[in-house]
Coordinates of C-alpha atoms in Angstrom, one line a residue:
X3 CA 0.0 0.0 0.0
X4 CA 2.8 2.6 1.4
X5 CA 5.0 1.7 -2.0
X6 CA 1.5 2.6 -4.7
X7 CA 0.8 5.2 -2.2
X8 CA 4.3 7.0 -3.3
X9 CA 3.8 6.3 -6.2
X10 CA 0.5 8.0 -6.9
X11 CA 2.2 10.8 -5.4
X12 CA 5.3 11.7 -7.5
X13 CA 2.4 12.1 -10.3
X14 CA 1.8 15.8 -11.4
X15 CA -1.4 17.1 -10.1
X16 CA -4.6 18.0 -11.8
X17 CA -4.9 21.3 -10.3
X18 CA -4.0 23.1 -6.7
X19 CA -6.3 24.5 -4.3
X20 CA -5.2 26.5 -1.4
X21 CA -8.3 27.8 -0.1
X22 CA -8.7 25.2 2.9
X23 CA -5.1 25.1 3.2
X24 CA -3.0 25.6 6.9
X25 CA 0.6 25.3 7.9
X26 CA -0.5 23.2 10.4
X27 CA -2.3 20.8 8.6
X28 CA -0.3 17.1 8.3
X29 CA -0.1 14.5 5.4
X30 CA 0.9 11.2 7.2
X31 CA 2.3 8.4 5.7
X32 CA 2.0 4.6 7.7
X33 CA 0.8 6.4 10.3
X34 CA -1.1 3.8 13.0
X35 CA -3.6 1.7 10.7
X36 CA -3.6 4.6 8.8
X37 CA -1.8 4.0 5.3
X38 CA -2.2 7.6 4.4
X39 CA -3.7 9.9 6.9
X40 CA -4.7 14.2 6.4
X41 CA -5.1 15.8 9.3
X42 CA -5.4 19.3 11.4
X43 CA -3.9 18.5 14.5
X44 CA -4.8 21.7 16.5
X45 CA -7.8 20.5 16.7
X46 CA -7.5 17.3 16.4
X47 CA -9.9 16.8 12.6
X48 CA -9.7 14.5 10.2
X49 CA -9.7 15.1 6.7
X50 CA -9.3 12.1 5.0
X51 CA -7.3 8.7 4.9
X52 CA -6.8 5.7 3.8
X53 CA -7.6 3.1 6.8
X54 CA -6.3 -0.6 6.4
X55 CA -6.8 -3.4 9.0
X56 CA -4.8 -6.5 9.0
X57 CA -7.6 -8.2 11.2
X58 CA -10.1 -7.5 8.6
X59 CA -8.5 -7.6 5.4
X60 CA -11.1 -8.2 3.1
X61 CA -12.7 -4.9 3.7
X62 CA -9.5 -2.5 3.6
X63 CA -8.2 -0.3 2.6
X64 CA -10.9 1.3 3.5
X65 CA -10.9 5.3 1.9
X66 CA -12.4 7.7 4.6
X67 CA -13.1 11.5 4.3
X68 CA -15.4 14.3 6.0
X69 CA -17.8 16.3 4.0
X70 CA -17.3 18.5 7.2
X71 CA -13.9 19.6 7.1
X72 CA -13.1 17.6 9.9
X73 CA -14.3 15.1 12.7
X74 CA -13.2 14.3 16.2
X75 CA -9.7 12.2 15.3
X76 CA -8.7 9.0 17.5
X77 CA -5.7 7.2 16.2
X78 CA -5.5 3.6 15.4
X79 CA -9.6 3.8 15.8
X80 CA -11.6 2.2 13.3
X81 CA -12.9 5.2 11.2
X82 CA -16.7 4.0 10.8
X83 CA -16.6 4.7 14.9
X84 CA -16.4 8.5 14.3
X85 CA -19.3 10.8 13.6
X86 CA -19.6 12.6 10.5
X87 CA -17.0 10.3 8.4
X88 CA -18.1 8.6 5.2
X89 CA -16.4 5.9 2.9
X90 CA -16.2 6.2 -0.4
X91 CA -14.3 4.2 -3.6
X92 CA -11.5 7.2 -4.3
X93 CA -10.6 10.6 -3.2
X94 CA -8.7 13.1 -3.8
X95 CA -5.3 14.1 -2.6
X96 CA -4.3 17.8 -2.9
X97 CA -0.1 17.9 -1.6
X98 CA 1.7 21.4 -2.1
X99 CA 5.3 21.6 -1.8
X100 CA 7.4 24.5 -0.8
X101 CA 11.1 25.4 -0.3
X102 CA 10.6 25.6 3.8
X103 CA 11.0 22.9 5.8
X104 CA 9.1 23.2 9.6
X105 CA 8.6 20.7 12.7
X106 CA 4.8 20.8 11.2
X107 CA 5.4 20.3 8.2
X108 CA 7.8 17.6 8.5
X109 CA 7.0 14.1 8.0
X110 CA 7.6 11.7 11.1
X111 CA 10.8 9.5 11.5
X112 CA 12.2 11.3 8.2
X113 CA 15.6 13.1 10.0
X114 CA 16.2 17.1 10.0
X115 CA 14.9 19.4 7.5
X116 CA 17.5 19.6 5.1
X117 CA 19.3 22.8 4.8
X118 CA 20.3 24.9 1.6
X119 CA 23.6 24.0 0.5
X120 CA 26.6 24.4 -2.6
X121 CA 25.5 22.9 -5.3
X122 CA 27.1 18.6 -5.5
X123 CA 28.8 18.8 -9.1
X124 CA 29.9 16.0 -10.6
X125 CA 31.1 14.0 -13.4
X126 CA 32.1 10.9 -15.0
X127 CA 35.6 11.5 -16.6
X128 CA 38.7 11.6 -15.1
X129 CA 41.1 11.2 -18.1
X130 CA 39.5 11.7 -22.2
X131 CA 40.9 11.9 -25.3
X132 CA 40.4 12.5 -28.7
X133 CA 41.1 12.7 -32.7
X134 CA 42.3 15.8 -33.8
X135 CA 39.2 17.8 -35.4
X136 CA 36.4 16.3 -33.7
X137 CA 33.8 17.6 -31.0
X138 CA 35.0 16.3 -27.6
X139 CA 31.7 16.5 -24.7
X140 CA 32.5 17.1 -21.2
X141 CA 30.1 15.5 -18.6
X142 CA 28.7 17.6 -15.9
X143 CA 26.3 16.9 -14.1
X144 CA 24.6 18.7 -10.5
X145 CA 22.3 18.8 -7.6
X146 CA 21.2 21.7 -6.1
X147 CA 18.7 22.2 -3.1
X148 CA 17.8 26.0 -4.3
X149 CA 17.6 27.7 -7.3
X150 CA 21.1 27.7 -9.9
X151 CA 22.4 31.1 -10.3
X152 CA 25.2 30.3 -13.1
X153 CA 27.0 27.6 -14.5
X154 CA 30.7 27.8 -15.7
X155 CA 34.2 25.8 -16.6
X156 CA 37.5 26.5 -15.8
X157 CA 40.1 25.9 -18.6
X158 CA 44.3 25.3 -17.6
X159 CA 45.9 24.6 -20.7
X160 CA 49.4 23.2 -21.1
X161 CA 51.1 26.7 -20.2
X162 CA 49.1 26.9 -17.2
X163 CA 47.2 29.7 -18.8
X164 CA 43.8 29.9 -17.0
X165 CA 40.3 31.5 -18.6
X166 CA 36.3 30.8 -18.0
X167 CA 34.2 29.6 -20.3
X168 CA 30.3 29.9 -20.5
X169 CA 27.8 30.1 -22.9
X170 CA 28.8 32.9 -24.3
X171 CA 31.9 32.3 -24.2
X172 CA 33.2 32.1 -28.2
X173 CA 29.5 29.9 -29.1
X174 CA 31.7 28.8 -32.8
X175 CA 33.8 27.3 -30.2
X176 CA 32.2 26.4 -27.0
X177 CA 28.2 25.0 -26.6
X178 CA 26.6 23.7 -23.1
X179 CA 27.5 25.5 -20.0
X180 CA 24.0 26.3 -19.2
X181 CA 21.5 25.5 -16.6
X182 CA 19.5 22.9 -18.5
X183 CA 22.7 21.3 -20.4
X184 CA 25.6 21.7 -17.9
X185 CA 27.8 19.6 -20.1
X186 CA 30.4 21.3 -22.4
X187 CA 31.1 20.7 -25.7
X188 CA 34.7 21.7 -27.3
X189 CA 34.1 22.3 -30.9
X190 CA 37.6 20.7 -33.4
X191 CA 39.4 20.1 -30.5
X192 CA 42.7 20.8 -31.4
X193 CA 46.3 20.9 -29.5
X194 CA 45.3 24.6 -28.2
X195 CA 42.2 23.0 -26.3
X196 CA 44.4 20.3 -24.5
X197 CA 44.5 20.8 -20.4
X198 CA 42.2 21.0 -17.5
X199 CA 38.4 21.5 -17.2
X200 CA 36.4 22.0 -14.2
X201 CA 32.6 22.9 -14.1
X202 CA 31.1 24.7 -11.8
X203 CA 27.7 25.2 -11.0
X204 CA 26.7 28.7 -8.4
X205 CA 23.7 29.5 -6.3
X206 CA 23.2 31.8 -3.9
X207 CA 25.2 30.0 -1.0
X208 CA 27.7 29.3 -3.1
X209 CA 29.6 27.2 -5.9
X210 CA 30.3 23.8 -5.9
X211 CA 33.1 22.0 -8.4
X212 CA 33.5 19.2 -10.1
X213 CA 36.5 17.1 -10.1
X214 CA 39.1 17.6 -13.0
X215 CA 38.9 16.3 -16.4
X216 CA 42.3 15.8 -18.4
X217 CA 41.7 16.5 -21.9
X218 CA 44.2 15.8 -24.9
X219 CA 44.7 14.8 -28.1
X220 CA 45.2 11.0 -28.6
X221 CA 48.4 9.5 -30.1
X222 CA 49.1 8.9 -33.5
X223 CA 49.1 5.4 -34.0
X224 CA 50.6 3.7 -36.9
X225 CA 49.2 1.7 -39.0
X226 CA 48.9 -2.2 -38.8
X227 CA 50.7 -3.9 -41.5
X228 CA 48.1 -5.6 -44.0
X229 CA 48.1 -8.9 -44.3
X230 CA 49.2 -11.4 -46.7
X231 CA 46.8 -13.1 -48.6
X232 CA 48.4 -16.5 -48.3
X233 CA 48.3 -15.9 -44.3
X234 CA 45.3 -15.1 -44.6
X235 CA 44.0 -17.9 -46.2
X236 CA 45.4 -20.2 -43.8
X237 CA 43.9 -18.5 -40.7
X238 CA 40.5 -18.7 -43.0
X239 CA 40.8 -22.6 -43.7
X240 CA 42.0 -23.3 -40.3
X241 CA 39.3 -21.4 -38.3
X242 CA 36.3 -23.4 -40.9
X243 CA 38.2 -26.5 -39.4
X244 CA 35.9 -28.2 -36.6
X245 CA 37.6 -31.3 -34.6
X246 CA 34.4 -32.9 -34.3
X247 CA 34.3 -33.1 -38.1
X248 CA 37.4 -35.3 -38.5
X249 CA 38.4 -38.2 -37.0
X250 CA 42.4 -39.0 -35.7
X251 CA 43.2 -40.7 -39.4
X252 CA 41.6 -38.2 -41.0
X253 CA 43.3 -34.9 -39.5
X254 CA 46.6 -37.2 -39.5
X255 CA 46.1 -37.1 -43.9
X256 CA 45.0 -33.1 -43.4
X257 CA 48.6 -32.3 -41.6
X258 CA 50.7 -35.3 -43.7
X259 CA 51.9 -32.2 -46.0
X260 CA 51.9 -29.7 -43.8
X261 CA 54.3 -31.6 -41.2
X262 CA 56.5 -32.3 -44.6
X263 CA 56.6 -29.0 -45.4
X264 CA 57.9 -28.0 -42.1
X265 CA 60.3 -31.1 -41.7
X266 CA 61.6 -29.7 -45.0
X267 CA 61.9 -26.1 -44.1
X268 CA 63.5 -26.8 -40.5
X269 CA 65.8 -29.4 -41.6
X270 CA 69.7 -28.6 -41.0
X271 CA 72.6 -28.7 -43.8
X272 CA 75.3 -30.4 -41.4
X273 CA 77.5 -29.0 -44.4
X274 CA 77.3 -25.3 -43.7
X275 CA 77.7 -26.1 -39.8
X276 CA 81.1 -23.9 -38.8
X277 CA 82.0 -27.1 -36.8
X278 CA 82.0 -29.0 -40.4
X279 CA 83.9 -26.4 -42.0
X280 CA 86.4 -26.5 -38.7
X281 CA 87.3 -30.0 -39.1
X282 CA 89.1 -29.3 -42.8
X283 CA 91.3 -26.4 -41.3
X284 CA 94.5 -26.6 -39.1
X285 CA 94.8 -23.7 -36.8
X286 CA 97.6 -21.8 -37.0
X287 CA 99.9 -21.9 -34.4
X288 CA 102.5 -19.4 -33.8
X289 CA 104.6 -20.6 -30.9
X290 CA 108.3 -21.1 -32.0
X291 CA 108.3 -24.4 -30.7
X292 CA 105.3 -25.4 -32.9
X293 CA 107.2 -23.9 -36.0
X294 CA 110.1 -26.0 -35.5
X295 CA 108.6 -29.4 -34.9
X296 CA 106.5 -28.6 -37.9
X297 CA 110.0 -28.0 -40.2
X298 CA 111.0 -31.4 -38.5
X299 CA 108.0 -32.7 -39.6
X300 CA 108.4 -31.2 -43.2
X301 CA 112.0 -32.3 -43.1
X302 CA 111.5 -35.6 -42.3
X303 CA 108.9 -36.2 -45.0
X304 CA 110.8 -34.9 -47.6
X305 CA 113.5 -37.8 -46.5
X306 CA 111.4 -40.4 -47.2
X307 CA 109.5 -39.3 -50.2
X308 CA 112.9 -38.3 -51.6
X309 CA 114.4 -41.8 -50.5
X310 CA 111.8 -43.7 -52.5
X311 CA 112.8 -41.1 -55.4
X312 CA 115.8 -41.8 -55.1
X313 CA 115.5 -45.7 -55.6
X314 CA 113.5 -45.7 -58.1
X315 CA 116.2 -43.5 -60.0
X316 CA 118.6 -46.1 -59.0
X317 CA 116.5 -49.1 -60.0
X318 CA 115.2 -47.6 -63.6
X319 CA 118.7 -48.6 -65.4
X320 CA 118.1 -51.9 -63.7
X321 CA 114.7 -52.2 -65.4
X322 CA 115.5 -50.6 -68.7
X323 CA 118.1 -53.4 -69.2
X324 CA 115.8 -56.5 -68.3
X325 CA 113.4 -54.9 -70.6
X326 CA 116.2 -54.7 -73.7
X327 CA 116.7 -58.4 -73.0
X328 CA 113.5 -59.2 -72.7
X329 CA 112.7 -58.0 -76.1
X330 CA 115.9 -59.7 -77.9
X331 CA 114.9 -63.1 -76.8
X332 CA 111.6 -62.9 -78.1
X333 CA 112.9 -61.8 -81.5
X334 CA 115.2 -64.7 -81.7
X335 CA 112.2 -66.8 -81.2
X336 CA 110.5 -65.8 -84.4

């Protein structure tokens, strides 16, 4: 009941009638049995209400009102009890709202009046950037008890030059700033517009600031490099490949050429390997002791190739000689 009760209340009235109307008068909310209850408590008459009784639910909520202007008022008593109050199916609820806030007027178990204050600015950007040339929006956003007097930004830019802006305030330039769109708009934000904004919102007690927004230019970002077609057309055929769709055999003949390919393009010539290549050089060796072993070594080798030389020299007359007899005899024999 309380919940529909509020609700029918934040609706905007038909029409408002002050002519019955006291400061004194009270508009109660689950108040005794009373899920809505008008009353003049100086003395003690009730207007109207709406009664509801959790013994007798059927019949509530009951609505109650007085033709009258008012009846002897008893809380938590059932309403039929009093004299002069009727029931009917509806009624009408006339609620005026002021500025002022009173020990009459306020409603029960609700706190203090609340006092006129700064306005509460806000917004919901820290840190923004943008491309060079477009419109950048600044959020602001405010609450304010009484009425606004002005809304403004503050602008720091990179040289720590400060200036206002509002809404008159270069309009080619600059739009928002205003009571109904407190939100500023930066037309072609450029490198000139990068720095600090604040917005600030005034009323007669004062001004209230939001927190500050950096604003720059993002950076330049260069450009992916495109890719390939053939890559491409692998990621393509790869992605359209589903392994519920083949079985083991099957994706073992899909990848047969591929694992080839790749044996064959990771496989190592041995030939080129510097440890290969290593094996066919002698390191040179400059030590003086090296040097003359490897003359003795030279030495010696040249004794016994020249030694065989030398015998065959030796041994060729020899030969030549058998050869010349060799060749008589058989000329004799023919």
């Amino acid at each position: 009941m309380s919940s529909n009760l509020q609700q029918v209340l934040q609706e905007i009235p038909d029409y408002s009638d002050f002519s019955t109307y006291q400061l004194s008068d009270q508009y109660l909310t689950n108040h005794g049995k009373y899920e809505y209850l008008y009353k003049r408590p100086s003395n003690s008459k009730l207007f109207a209400g709406i009664y509801f009784d959790p013994a007798d639910p059927g019949s509530s909520p009951q609505f109650v009102y007085n033709s009258d202007q008012g009846s002897l008022y008893t809380e938590n008593t059932d309403p039929l009890t009093f004299s002069n109050i009727e029931t009917a199916d509806s009624f009408r609820v006339y609620l005026n709202i002021d500025s002022s806030c009173d020990s009459t007027s306020q409603v029960p178990n609700s706190g203090p009046c609340p006092g006129p204050t700064i306005p509460i600015v806000n917004t919901s950007m820290t840190y923004v950037t943008t491309q060079a040339g477009a419109n950048l929006n600044l959020h602001c956003s405010y609450h304010s008890v009484v009425v606004v007097t002005g809304v403004k930004w503050t602008f720091t830019d990179r040289n720590n030059a400060h200036k206002q802006i509002n809404e008159t305030t270069n309009p080619s330039k600059y739009s928002g700033s205003t009571y109904s769109t407190p939100s500023l708009t930066v037309q072609s934000f450029s490198q000139s517009d990068e720095g600090l904004y604040r917005c600030i919102v005034e009323n007669y007690k004062g001004s209230g600031m939001s927190s500050v927004i950096n604003a720059s230019l993002a950076p330049n970002v260069e450009p992916m490099c495109p890719c390939s077609c053939e890559y491409k057309d692998k990621l393509i055929f790869w992605a359209a490949q589903n392994q519920t769709n083949h079985t083991l055999e099957g994706w073992r003949m899909i990848l047969a050429p591929v694992i080839q390919k790749l044996e064959k393009e990771l496989k190592l010539d041995t030939s080129n390997l510097s440890s290969t290549i290593n094996k066919r050089i002698s390191a040179k060796d400059s030590r003086p002791s090296s040097q003359t072993f490897g003359m003795l070594g030279i030495v010696f080798l040249s004794f016994i190739v020249g030694g065989v030389i030398f015998v065959d020299i030796t041994s060729f007359k020899r030969h030549r000689d058998a050869l010349k007899k060799v060749g008589i005899r058989g000329n004799r024999g023919n």
